[in-house]
Coordinates of C-alpha atoms and ligand atoms in Angstrom, one line a residue:
M22 CA 7.4 18.9 10.5
D23 CA 4.7 21.3 9.5
F24 CA 1.7 19.8 8.1
R25 CA 2.0 21.5 4.6
E26 CA 5.6 20.2 4.5
L27 CA 4.5 16.8 5.4
L28 CA 2.1 16.7 2.5
K29 CA 5.1 17.4 0.2
V30 CA 7.3 14.7 1.5
R31 CA 4.6 12.2 1.4
R32 CA 5.4 10.8 -2.1
A33 CA 4.8 7.3 -3.6
V34 CA 8.3 6.1 -3.1
R35 CA 9.6 3.3 -5.5
E36 CA 13.3 3.2 -4.6
F37 CA 14.2 2.0 -1.2
Q38 CA 17.5 2.0 0.7
D39 CA 18.8 -1.6 1.6
R40 CA 18.0 -0.8 5.4
E41 CA 15.5 -2.7 7.6
V42 CA 12.8 -0.8 9.3
P43 CA 12.8 -1.6 13.0
L44 CA 9.5 -3.4 14.2
S45 CA 9.1 -0.9 16.9
L46 CA 8.9 1.9 14.5
I47 CA 6.5 0.0 12.3
R48 CA 4.2 -0.5 15.4
E49 CA 4.3 3.1 16.4
I50 CA 3.2 4.0 12.9
I51 CA 0.5 1.4 13.0
T52 CA -0.7 3.0 16.3
D53 CA -0.7 6.5 14.5
S54 CA -2.9 4.9 11.7
C55 CA -5.5 3.9 14.4
E56 CA -6.1 7.5 15.1
A57 CA -7.9 7.5 11.7
P58 CA -11.8 8.2 11.8
S59 CA -14.1 5.2 11.3
G60 CA -17.7 4.6 10.6
G61 CA -19.5 4.4 14.2
N62 CA -15.8 4.2 15.5
N63 CA -15.8 0.6 14.6
Q64 CA -12.0 0.7 13.9
P65 CA -12.4 -2.5 11.7
W66 CA -8.8 -2.3 10.5
A67 CA -6.3 -5.2 10.9
F68 CA -2.8 -5.0 9.8
I69 CA -0.2 -7.7 8.6
V70 CA 3.4 -6.9 8.6
I71 CA 5.9 -8.8 6.4
T72 CA 9.5 -8.2 6.6
S73 CA 10.6 -11.4 5.3
R74 CA 12.2 -10.7 1.7
E75 CA 11.5 -14.3 0.7
V76 CA 7.7 -14.0 1.6
R77 CA 7.4 -10.7 -0.1
R78 CA 9.1 -12.1 -3.3
R79 CA 6.6 -15.0 -3.4
I80 CA 3.6 -12.5 -2.9
S81 CA 4.8 -10.4 -5.8
V82 CA 5.1 -13.4 -7.9
E83 CA 1.6 -14.6 -6.9
S84 CA 0.0 -11.2 -7.3
K85 CA 1.7 -10.7 -10.8
R86 CA 0.4 -14.0 -12.0
N87 CA -3.0 -13.3 -10.9
I88 CA -3.3 -9.8 -12.3
L89 CA -1.8 -11.3 -15.7
A90 CA -4.5 -13.9 -15.6
L91 CA -7.2 -11.1 -15.2
I92 CA -5.7 -9.2 -17.9
N93 CA -5.7 -12.0 -20.2
A94 CA -9.4 -12.7 -19.3
E95 CA -10.3 -9.3 -19.8
P96 CA -7.8 -7.6 -22.4
E97 CA -9.8 -4.4 -22.2
S98 CA -9.4 -4.1 -18.4
A99 CA -7.9 -0.8 -17.0
L100 CA -5.0 -3.1 -15.7
A101 CA -3.9 -4.2 -19.3
K102 CA -1.4 -1.2 -19.5
Y103 CA 0.6 -2.9 -16.7
K104 CA 1.0 -6.0 -18.6
P105 CA 4.5 -5.4 -20.2
I106 CA 6.0 -4.6 -16.6
L107 CA 4.1 -7.5 -14.9
E108 CA 5.7 -9.9 -17.5
L109 CA 9.2 -9.0 -16.5
D110 CA 10.5 -11.9 -14.2
D111 CA 12.7 -9.5 -12.2
F112 CA 9.9 -7.0 -11.6
D113 CA 9.2 -6.7 -7.9
V114 CA 5.6 -5.1 -7.5
F115 CA 7.0 -3.8 -4.1
Y116 CA 10.1 -2.3 -5.4
N117 CA 12.3 -4.4 -3.1
A118 CA 11.0 -2.5 0.0
P119 CA 12.3 -4.0 3.3
A120 CA 8.7 -4.1 4.7
L121 CA 5.2 -4.6 3.4
I122 CA 2.0 -3.8 5.3
Y123 CA -1.5 -5.1 4.6
I124 CA -4.5 -3.3 5.9
A125 CA -7.4 -5.6 5.8
G126 CA -11.1 -5.3 6.9
P127 CA -13.8 -7.8 7.7
K128 CA -15.9 -8.4 4.6
T129 CA -19.1 -8.0 6.8
V130 CA -18.4 -4.4 8.0
R131 CA -20.0 -2.1 5.3
S132 CA -17.6 0.9 5.8
A133 CA -14.4 -1.3 6.2
A134 CA -13.0 -0.3 2.8
V135 CA -13.4 3.4 3.4
D136 CA -12.0 2.9 7.1
C137 CA -9.0 1.0 6.1
A138 CA -8.2 3.4 3.3
L139 CA -8.4 6.3 5.9
A140 CA -5.8 4.3 8.1
A141 CA -3.6 3.7 5.1
G142 CA -3.7 7.4 4.6
Y143 CA -2.7 8.1 8.2
F144 CA -0.2 5.4 7.9
M145 CA 1.5 7.0 4.8
L146 CA 1.6 10.3 6.6
S147 CA 2.8 9.1 9.8
A148 CA 5.8 7.1 8.0
A149 CA 6.7 10.2 6.0
D150 CA 6.8 12.3 9.2
R151 CA 9.4 9.7 10.5
G152 CA 11.5 9.9 7.4
L153 CA 10.2 6.7 5.9
G154 CA 8.5 6.3 2.4
T155 CA 5.6 4.4 1.5
C156 CA 3.9 3.3 -1.8
W157 CA 0.3 2.0 -1.9
V158 CA 0.9 -0.9 -4.3
D159 CA -2.4 -2.2 -5.6
L160 CA -0.5 -4.5 -8.0
G161 CA 0.4 -6.5 -4.8
S162 CA -2.8 -7.0 -3.6
A163 CA -4.0 -10.1 -5.5
I164 CA -3.4 -12.8 -3.3
S165 CA -5.7 -15.9 -4.1
S166 CA -3.5 -18.9 -2.9
S167 CA -5.1 -20.1 0.5
E168 CA -1.8 -21.4 1.6
L169 CA -0.2 -18.1 1.1
K170 CA -3.1 -16.2 2.9
E171 CA -2.8 -18.7 5.8
E172 CA 1.1 -18.1 5.9
I173 CA 0.6 -14.3 6.2
G174 CA -2.3 -14.6 8.7
L175 CA -5.0 -13.2 6.4
P176 CA -8.4 -14.7 7.6
D177 CA -11.0 -15.8 5.1
E178 CA -13.5 -13.2 6.5
Y179 CA -11.1 -10.4 5.8
T180 CA -10.4 -8.5 2.6
I181 CA -7.3 -6.7 1.7
V182 CA -8.0 -2.9 1.2
A183 CA -4.5 -1.4 1.2
T184 CA -1.1 -2.7 0.4
L185 CA 1.9 -0.5 1.4
A186 CA 5.4 -0.9 0.7
L187 CA 7.4 0.7 3.3
G188 CA 11.2 1.6 3.7
Y189 CA 13.7 4.3 3.8
P190 CA 13.6 6.3 0.6
V191 CA 16.6 6.7 -1.5
R192 CA 15.1 10.2 -2.3
I193 CA 11.8 11.9 -2.2
P194 CA 10.4 11.8 -5.5
V195 CA 9.3 14.8 -7.5
R196 CA 5.7 15.7 -7.0
P197 CA 3.7 14.4 -9.9
S198 CA 1.3 17.2 -11.1
R199 CA -2.2 17.6 -9.8
S200 CA -5.2 18.7 -11.7
D201 CA -7.3 21.7 -10.4
P202 CA -9.7 20.7 -7.9
R203 CA -13.0 19.7 -9.6
I204 CA -15.3 21.6 -7.4
L205 CA -18.8 21.0 -8.8
K206 CA -20.4 23.8 -7.2
V207 CA -20.3 26.1 -4.4
V208 CA -23.8 26.6 -2.8
T209 CA -24.1 29.6 -0.7
Ligands
LIG303 C1 -5.3 3.0 -4.7 C2 -3.8 3.2 -5.2 C3 -3.2 2.2 -5.8 C4 -1.9 2.2 -6.1 N1 -1.2 1.3 -6.8 C5 -0.1 1.5 -7.1 C6 0.6 0.4 -7.7 O1 0.2 -0.8 -7.9 N2 2.0 0.5 -8.1 C7 2.7 1.8 -7.9 O2 3.9 1.9 -8.2 N3 2.0 2.8 -7.3 C8 0.7 2.7 -7.1 N4 -0.1 3.7 -6.4 C9 0.7 5.0 -6.2 C10 0.1 6.1 -7.3 O3 0.7 5.8 -8.4 C11 0.5 7.5 -6.7 O4 0.0 7.8 -5.5 C12 0.2 8.4 -7.6 O5 0.9 8.6 -8.8 C13 0.6 10.0 -7.1 O6 2.0 10.1 -6.7 P1 2.1 10.6 -5.2 O7 1.7 9.6 -4.1 O8 3.6 10.7 -5.0 O9 1.4 11.9 -4.9 C14 -1.2 3.6 -6.0 C15 -2.0 4.6 -5.3 C16 -3.3 4.3 -4.8 C17 -3.9 5.4 -4.0

């Protein structure tokens, strides 16, 4: 696929086919993600792959609960607009995607958030190139339960940077509009 075509098909996908993504394919996409640049070539990213629907469901419930608590504590928070949907019992923040990927970095590495976000960008493009859909789901990153963290293998020293739902898209969504680039100045 031509790069510009790839940019068009990489959309936030929120409807997935009921079809598993082979682990071997997920591994290939992760390998592509690691081609991302990183500060000092530190490559601080670490990946967690979850294909268990039952675990995914529990994470969705936990994350929704934590974000709702945050909204209730801070009603002016930018997250407050999600309250109505988060209160729906049957709303799965991961849109029933068959796979869920966390990209996490060590809390001690200064550039970890940027590095992991770059890896996430590569991940989403690699997945789109392979006919898969992704959605970065920040609403699915609020895990506070230490039991759950242990179950999914997230060490205390790591923080989640990117949460990606992954699966075969039902369709490629229409491109949401983009504002004109805000170029503050061209200095010649
Ligand atoms: C940091 C970040 C967090 C996001 N969190 C969510 C989310 O929690 N739920 C969701 O449905 N989409 C989420 N998205 C997807 C955006 O809504 C989507 O990328 C944006 O609307 C542009 O659409 P496009 O990706 O198709 O170009 C997130 C995207 C980013 C980059």
